[in-house]
XYZ file of C-alpha atoms in Angstrom:
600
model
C 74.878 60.500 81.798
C 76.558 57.239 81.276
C 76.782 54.732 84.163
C 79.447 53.455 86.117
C 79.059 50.097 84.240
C 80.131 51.873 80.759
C 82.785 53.339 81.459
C 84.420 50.347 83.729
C 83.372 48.353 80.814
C 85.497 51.034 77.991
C 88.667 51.523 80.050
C 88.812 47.747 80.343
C 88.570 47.414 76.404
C 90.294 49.939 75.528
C 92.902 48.856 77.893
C 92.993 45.462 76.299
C 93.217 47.227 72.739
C 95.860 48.991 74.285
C 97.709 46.299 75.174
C 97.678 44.913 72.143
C 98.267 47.537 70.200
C 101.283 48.569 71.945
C 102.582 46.608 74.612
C 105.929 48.052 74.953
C 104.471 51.412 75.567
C 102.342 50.473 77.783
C 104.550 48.823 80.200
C 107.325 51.771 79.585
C 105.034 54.208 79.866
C 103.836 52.910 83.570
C 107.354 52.170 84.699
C 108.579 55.410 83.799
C 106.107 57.571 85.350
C 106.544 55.608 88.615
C 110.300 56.728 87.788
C 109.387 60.150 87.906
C 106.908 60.321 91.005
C 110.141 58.834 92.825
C 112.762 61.211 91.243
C 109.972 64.048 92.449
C 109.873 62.715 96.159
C 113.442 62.687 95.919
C 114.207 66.205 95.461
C 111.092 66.984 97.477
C 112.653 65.113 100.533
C 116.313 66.153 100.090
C 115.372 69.892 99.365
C 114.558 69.605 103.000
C 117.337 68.334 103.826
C 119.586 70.722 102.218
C 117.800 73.836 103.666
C 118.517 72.164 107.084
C 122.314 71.629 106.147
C 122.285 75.160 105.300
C 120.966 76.305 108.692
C 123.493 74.642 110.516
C 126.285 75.808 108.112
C 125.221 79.199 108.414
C 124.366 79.225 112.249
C 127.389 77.115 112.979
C 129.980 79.455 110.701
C 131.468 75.901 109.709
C 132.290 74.670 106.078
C 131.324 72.441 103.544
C 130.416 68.422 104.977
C 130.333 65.553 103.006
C 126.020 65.362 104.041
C 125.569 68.647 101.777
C 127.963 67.125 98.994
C 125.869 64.133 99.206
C 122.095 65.611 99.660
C 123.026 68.141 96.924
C 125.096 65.299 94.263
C 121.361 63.411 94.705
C 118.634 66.717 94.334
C 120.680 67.505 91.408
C 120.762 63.812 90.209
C 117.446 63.297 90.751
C 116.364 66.764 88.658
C 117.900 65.394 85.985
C 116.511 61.969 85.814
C 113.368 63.247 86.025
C 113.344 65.458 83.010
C 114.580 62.540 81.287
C 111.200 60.568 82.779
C 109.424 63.477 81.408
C 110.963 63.428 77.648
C 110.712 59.272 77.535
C 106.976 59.771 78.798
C 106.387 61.994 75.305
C 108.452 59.527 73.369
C 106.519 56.383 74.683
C 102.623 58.369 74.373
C 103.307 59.532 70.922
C 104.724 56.150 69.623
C 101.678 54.627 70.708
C 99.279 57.317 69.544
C 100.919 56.271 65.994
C 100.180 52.668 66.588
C 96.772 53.572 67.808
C 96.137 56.137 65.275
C 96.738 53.078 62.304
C 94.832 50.573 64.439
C 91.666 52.903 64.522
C 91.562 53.920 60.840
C 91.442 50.366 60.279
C 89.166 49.519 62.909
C 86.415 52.305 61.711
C 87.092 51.637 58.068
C 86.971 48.210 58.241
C 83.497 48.907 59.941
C 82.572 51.654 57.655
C 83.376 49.207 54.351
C 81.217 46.039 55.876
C 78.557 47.797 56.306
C 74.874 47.049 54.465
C 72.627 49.257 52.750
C 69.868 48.938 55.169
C 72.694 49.939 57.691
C 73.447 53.002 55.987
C 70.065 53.886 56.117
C 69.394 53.487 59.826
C 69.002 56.577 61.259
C 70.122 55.515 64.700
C 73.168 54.022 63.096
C 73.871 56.984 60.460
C 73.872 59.839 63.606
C 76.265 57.576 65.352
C 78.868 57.536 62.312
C 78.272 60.937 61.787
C 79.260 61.859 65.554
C 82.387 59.796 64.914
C 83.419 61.330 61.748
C 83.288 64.786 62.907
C 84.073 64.382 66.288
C 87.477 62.136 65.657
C 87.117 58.594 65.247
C 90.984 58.823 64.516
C 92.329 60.205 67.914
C 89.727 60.652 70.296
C 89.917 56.856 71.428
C 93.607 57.272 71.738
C 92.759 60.329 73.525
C 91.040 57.913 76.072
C 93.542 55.543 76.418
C 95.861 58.561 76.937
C 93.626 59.598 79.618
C 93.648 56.299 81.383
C 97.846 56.303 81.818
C 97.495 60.403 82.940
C 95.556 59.185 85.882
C 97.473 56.245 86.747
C 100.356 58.569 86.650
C 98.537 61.061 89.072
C 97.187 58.333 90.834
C 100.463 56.685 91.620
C 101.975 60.403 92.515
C 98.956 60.396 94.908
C 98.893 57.102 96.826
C 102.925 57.796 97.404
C 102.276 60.859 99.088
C 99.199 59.816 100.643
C 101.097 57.069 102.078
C 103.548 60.019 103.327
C 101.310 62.058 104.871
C 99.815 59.104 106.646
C 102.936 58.365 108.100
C 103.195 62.083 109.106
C 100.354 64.119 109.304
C 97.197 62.284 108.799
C 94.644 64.854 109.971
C 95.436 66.829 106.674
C 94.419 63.590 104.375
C 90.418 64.697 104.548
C 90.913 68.144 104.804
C 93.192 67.907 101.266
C 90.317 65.401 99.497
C 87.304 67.634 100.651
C 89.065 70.573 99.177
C 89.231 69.205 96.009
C 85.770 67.362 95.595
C 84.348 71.122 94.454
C 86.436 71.278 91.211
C 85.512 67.824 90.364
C 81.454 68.098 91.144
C 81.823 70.945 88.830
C 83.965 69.908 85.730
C 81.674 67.110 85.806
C 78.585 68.763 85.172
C 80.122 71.115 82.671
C 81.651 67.976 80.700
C 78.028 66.447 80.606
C 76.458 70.111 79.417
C 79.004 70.225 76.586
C 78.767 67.046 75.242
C 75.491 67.399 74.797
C 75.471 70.424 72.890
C 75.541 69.283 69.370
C 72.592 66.972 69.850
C 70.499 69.471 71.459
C 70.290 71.479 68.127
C 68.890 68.658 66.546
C 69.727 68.379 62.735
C 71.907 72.082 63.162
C 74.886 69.587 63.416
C 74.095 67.252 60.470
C 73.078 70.351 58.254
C 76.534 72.362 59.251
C 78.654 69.291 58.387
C 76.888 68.009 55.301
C 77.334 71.991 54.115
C 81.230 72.176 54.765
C 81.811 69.222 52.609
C 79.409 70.700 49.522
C 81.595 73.608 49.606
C 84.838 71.181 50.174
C 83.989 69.307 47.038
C 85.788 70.150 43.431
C 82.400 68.640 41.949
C 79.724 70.926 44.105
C 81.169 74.262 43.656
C 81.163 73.667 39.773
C 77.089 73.745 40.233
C 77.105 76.115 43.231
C 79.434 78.828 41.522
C 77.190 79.576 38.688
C 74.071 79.412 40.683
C 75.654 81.960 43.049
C 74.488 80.229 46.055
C 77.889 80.057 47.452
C 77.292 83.082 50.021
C 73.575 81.802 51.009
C 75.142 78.549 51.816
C 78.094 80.283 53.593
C 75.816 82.027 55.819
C 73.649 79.217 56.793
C 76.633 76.870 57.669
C 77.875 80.093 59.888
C 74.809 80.420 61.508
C 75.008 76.367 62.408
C 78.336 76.796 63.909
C 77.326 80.154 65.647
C 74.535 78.719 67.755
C 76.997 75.804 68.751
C 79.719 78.070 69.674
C 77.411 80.307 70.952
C 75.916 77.493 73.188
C 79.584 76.898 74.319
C 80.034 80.298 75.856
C 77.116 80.201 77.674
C 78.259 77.054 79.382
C 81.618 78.343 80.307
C 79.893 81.583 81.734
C 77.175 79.619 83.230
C 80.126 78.149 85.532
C 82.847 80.375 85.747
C 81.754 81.891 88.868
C 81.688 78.153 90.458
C 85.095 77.349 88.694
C 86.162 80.316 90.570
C 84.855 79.611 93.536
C 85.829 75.648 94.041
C 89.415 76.975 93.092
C 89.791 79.943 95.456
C 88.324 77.212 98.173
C 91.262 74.834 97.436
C 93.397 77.897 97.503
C 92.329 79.166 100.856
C 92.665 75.305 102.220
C 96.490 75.094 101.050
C 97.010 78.177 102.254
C 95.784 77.750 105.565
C 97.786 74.401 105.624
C 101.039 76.415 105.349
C 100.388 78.952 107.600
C 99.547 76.566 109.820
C 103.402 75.074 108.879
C 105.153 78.053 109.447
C 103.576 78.467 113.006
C 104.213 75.382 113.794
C 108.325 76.038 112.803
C 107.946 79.089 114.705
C 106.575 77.944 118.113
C 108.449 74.867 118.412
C 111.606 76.520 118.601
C 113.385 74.145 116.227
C 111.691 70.939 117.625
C 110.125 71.732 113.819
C 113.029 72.596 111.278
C 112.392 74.762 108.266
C 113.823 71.768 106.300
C 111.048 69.707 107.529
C 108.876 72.579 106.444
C 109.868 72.513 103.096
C 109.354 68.611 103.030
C 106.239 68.734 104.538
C 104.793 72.013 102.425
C 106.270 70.263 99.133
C 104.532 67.060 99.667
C 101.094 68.289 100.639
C 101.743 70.564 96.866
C 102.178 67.026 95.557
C 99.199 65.609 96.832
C 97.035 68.539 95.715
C 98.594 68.506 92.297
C 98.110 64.954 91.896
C 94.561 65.232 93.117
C 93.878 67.658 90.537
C 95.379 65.986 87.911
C 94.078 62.464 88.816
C 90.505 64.681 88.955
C 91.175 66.504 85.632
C 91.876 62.889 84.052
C 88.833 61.617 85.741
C 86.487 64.245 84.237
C 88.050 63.978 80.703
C 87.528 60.151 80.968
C 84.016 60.598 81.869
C 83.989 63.374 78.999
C 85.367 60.741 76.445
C 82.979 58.071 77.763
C 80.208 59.110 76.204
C 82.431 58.977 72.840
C 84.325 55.732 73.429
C 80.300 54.235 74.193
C 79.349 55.646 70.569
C 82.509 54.158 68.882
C 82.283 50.621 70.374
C 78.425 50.270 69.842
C 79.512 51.393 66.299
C 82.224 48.723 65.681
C 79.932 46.174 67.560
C 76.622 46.770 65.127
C 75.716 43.750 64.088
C 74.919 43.248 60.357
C 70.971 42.650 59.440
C 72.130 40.100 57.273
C 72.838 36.733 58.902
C 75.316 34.888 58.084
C 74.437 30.935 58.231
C 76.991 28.720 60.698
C 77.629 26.948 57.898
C 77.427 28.634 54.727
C 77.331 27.178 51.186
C 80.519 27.546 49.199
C 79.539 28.104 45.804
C 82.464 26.651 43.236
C 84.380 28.774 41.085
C 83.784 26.947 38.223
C 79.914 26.182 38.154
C 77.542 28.639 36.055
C 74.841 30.369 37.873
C 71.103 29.684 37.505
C 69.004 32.486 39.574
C 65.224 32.303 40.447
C 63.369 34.763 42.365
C 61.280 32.636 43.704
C 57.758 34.333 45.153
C 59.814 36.779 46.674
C 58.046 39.613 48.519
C 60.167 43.237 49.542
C 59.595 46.103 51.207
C 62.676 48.498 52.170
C 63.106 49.375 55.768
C 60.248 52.012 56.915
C 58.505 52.046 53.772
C 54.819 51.467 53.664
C 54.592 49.709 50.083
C 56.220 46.944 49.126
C 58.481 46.770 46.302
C 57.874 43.401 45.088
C 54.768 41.277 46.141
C 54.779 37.295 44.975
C 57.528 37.858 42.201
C 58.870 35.147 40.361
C 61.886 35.102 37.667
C 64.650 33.007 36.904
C 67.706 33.632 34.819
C 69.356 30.789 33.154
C 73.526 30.250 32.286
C 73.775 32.255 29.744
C 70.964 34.443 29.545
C 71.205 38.293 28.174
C 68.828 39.761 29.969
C 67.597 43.178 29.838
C 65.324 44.856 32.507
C 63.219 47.996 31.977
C 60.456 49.918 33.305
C 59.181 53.040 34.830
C 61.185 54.687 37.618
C 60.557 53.350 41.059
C 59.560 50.226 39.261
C 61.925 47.598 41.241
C 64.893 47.597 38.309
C 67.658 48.841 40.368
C 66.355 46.586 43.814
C 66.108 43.577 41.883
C 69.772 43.794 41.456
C 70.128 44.633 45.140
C 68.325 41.836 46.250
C 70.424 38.960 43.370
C 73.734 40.995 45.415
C 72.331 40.480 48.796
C 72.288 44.054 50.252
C 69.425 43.389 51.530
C 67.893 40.096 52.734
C 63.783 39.451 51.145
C 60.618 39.594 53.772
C 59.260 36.430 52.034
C 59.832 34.111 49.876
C 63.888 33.381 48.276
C 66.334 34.298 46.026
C 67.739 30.855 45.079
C 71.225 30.522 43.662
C 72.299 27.301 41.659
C 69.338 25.870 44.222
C 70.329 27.754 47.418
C 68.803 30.411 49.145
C 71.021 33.161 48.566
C 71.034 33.211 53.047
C 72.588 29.947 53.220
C 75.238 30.841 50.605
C 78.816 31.963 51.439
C 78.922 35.839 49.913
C 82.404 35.594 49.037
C 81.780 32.784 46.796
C 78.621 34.255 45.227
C 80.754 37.481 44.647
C 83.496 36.099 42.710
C 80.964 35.072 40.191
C 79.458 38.993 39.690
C 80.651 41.572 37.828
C 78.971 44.934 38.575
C 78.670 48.090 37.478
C 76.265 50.800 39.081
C 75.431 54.653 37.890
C 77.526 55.952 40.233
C 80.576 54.431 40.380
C 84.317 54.892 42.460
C 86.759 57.243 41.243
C 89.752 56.095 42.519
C 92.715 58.247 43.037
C 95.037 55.494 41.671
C 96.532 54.997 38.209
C 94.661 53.911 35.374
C 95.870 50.726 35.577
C 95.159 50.211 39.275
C 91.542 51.425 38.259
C 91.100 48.323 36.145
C 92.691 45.464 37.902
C 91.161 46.778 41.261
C 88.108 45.250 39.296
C 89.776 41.480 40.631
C 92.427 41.733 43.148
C 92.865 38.322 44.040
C 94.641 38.348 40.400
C 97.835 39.174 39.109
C 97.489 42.344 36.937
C 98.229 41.593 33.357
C 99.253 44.008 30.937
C 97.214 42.404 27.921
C 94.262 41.557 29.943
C 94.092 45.681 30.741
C 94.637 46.623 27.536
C 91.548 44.392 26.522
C 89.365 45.670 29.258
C 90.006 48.986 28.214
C 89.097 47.995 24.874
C 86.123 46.422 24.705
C 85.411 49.401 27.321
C 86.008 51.824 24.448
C 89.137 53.246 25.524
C 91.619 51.474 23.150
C 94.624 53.479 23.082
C 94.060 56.036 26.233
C 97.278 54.522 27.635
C 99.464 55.935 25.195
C 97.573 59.670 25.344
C 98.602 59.890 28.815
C 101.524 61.373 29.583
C 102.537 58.607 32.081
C 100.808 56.062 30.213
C 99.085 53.330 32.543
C 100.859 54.326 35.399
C 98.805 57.884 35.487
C 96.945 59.160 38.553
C 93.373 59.980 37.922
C 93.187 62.582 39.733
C 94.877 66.354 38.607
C 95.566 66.750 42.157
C 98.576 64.503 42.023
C 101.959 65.162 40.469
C 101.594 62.093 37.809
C 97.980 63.120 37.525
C 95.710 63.772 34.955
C 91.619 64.981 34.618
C 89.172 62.531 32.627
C 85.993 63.772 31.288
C 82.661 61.909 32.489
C 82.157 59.636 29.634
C 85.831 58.389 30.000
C 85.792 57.883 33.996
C 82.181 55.345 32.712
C 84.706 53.507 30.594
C 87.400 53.605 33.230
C 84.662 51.490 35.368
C 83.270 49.553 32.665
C 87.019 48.645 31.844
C 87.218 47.357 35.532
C 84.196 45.280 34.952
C 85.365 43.535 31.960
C 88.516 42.751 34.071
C 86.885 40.986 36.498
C 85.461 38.666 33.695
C 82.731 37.531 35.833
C 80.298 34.707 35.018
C 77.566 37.300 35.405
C 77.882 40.746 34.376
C 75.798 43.217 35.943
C 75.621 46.452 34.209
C 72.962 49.316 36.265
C 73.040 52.703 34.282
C 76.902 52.528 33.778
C 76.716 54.305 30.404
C 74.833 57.387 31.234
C 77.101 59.227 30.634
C 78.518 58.489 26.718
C 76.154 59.226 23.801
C 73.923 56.507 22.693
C 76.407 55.864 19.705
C 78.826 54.671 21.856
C 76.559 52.696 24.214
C 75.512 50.681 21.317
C 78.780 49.810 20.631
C 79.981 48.937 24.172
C 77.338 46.695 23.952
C 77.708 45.057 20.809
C 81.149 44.073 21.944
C 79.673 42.785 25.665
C 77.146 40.283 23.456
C 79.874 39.556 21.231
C 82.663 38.914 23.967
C 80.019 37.640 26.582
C 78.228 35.035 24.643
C 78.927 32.542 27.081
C 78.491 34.355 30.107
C 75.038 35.773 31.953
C 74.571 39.487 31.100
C 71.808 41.437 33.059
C 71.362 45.249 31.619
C 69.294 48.115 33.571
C 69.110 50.878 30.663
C 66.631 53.432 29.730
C 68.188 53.732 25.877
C 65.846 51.020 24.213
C 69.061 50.972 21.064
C 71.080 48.974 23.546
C 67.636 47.024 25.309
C 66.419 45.648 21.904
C 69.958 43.975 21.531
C 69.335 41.330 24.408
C 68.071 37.853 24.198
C 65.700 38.815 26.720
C 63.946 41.032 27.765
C 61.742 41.864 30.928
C 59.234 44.703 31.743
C 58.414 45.337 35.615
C 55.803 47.882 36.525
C 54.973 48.554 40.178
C 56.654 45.891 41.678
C 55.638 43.060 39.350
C 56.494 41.357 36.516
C 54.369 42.210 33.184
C 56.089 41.371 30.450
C 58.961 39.128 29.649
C 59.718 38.575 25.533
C 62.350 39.437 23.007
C 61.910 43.213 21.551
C 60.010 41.742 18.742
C 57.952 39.618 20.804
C 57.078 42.237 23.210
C 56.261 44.984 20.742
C 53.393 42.510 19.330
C 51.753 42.108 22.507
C 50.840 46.014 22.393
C 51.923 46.150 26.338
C 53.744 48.916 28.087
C 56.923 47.620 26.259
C 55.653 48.791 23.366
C 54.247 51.971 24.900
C 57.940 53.018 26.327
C 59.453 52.550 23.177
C 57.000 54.304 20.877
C 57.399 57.606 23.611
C 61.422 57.368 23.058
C 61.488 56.224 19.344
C 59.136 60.062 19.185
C 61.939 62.091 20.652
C 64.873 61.110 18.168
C 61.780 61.798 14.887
């Protein structure tokens, strides 16, 4: 259960984000709803009024007086202003739920997009973006801010009448709150059983939703249709969902008998209250009018109603708490990388030298380190290929030169600076990079390249180069829309690229950037080795004068480079051209001689 101190702490912040978000609304929203508590009393109080106008009318056999025209000319005034309350009410709430609704996909995207590596590996962190995925990171904190304007709506509705009833019968003030403290007591404990729910079942959850998306995805059901694991998978995500649903009804049966009960109490109390009205009309003789009757029966309704509203919106606040607690530790996460007070601007202009200077890395959890003591350093210039055995360190050396993750000892120095004292923006601008798995954007093949450098102005010739030297000369005019295509056959303008053309696609966006130093992780895995050759015969050709680093297991496109260097278990054995290193007899030589074998 969360404490008092949490949730004071999210309606305050949320009430901040709401005023900022909306402000308008806010204020509208509040002065209408004390509108419509007042347009409620009204007709409440001159309801009363009428019956008694009535009675005389009636008793005296007279006509029509000017007090009926008048009580009458404001009930039926005040009816209608207050259905008017009512409709602004929805217009104000769901003009801010749009305002929130754009302010909280940026908020958790924003979040989502910043975050490291070692982030997303954090269990602790992962569950908690999982929660807010499936459980609505979109509208449930607008839900909560909702919730906070419901029960100072209620809340207003029931310090008016409590002020009322005050003034005219007190002694049913304690008897109305204690017959209403039942309902709450026990919506509270269900709200705390159901949230709970999901994390009871452990990794049920995680496994349910990680199932619906495999059989969401265009990609997955290509593998899982042929298999014919498509109804095994089926019936394990049911029986996920069944044991939560499941768990669900046994929470609402566990307290319908006490949801019963606390209601018929409140029930019996009201009840008695009136009776206790009506007697007192009858035995006064008139000293007690039915008209006062009607006031006094329709204002203790209103304070009950409003008590159970104001209660309903206090349990769902208490409900939502333990979300809103989630989603703000979530957008409050601090990064594991620390960024220096005042950081290093590298200059646009300036090459990059890079030394790994007796750096020592283990990831997060593991018991091995990846590196121990290693030392490299890449000059201006340098084409530099990197190969070895999997799990050798290829793919978290480039990690480490991009800063996902931060070294246990030793630095990564860059143009003299460790890489922690150095702005990231400015070290980005001078990278290029291109991983084996790479974004498909669902944007137009042009908006696929220059997305590559957006702080640019797109140039027609400059994408028509990228795609060249990408191996895609021409593609533009087999499209049917030409550079302005969707890729993506979903879309009306869309189209549907095979694997090998969505590599080129990034590569193209690579060579747009035209970064001082190209990175280039696996990108071609999936063209033949024909045309990998040749996409890198044009990169050494085009890229003479820029730093190329290459992660490849084809050794026809690792013998092109300058350099070359061989890391086995963490540590740097080799480091040689490919004739140098195949006359040292090393494990170079070893990993070519196994490959060279397979194409004999």
């Amino acid at each position: 259960m969360e404490s008092k101190d949490s949730l004071r702490a999210n309606v305050l912040r949320s009430l901040k984000t709401y005023h900022q978000v909306a402000p308008m609304e806010l204020y509208c929203y509040c002065l209408t709803a004390a509108g419509q508590v007042t347009f409620v009393l009204l007709q409440t109080w001159f309801t009363g009024r009428i019956i008694n106008d009535l009675v005389h009318i009636v008793s005296s056999k007279t006509g029509m007086t000017h007090k009926i025209v008048f009580d009458l000319g404001v009930l039926i005034g005040s009816s209608i202003a207050e259905q008017l309350c009512w409709a602004l009410l929805t217009y104000y709430e769901r003009r801010a739920y749009h305002k929130w609704s754009r302010r909280n996909y940026f908020a958790f995207l924003g979040k989502t997009s910043q975050l490291t590596l070692g982030q997303f590996e954090n269990k602790e962190l992962r569950q908690e973006l999982n929660v807010l995925w499936q459980e609505g990171y979109a509208w449930k904190p607008i839900n909560f801010a909702q919730e906070m304007l419901y029960l100072f709506h209620s809340g207003l509705r029931m310090a008016v009448t409590f002020v009322i009833l005050v003034s005219l019968l007190p002694l049913l003030i304690p008897i109305l709150l204690l017959a209403s403290v039942p309902s709450l007591l026990v919506e509270k404990r269900a709200a705390d059983i159901k949230w709970g729910l999901w994390s009871g079942h452990g990794d049920d959850s995680q496994t349910f939703w990680a199932l619906s998306l495999l059989l969401y995805n265009r990609d997955n059901v290509m593998e899982i249709t042929p298999q014919g694991s498509r109804d095994y998978l089926l019936t394990k995500a049911d029986r996920m969902i069944t044991r939560f649903f499941s768990s669900q009804v046994r929470v609402l049966r566990g307290f319908l008998r006490q949801i019963l009960a606390s209601r018929l109490f409140e029930g019996v109390v009201v009840g008695g209250i009136n009776i206790w009205l009506v007697s007192r009309v009858i035995t006064t003789k008139g000293a007690f009018s039915i008209g006062q009757y009607s006031i006094y029966a329709g204002i203790v309704q209103q304070f009950q109603n409003s008590t159970g509203t104001m209660y309903k919106s206090v349990v769902n606040l208490l409900d939502l708490n333990h979300f809103m607690t989630i989603y703000y530790h979530f957008l409050d996460s601090e990064s594991p990388l620390k960024q220096p007070d005042k950081p290093v601007r590298l200059s646009h202009k300036d090459p990059l030298s890079i030394e790994f200077k007796d750096v020592t890395f283990r990831y997060p959890g593991a018991a091995k380190p990846i590196f121990t003591k290693l030392n490299l350093q890449i000059k201006p210039g340098d084409h530099l290929a990197i190969v070895g055995e999997n799990g050798a360190g290829k793919s978290t050396l480039i990690k480490l030169l991009l800063r996902f993750y931060d070294v246990d000892e030793g630095q990564v120095l860059i143009n003299g600076h460790d890489i922690r004292e150095v702005d990231l923006p400015s070290l980005y601008y001078h990278f290029g990079a291109l991983f084996q798995t790479f974004n498909h954007y669902p944007l137009s093949l042009e908006e696929n390249v220059v997305i590559g450098r957006t702080d640019r102005r797109a140039q027609e010739g400059m994408v028509t180069r990228a795609l060249h030297l990408a191996g895609l000369g021409g593609l533009e005019d087999k499209l049917e829309y030409g550079a302005e295509t969707i890729l993506d056959p979903s879309f009306q303008k869309g189209t549907e690229l095979s694997g090998g053309q969505w590599q080129k696609v990034a590569l193209a966006r690579a060579f747009y950037r035209d970064a001082d130093v190209l990175i280039l992780d696996e990108p071609t895995s999936a063209v033949d080795a024909k045309a990998e050759y040749e996409i890198f015969k044009k990169i050494k050709e085009t890229q003479s004068d820029k730093t190329t680093i290459i992660v490849s297991h084809r050794f026809s496109t690792v013998r092109q480079a300058d350099r070359i260097i061989v890391l086995d278990k963490g540590e740097l054995q080799e480091d040689g051209t490919h004739r140098q290193l195949l006359k040292r007899d090393g494990l170079y030589k070893e990993m070519f001689e196994k490959q060279a074998a397979g194409y004999r």
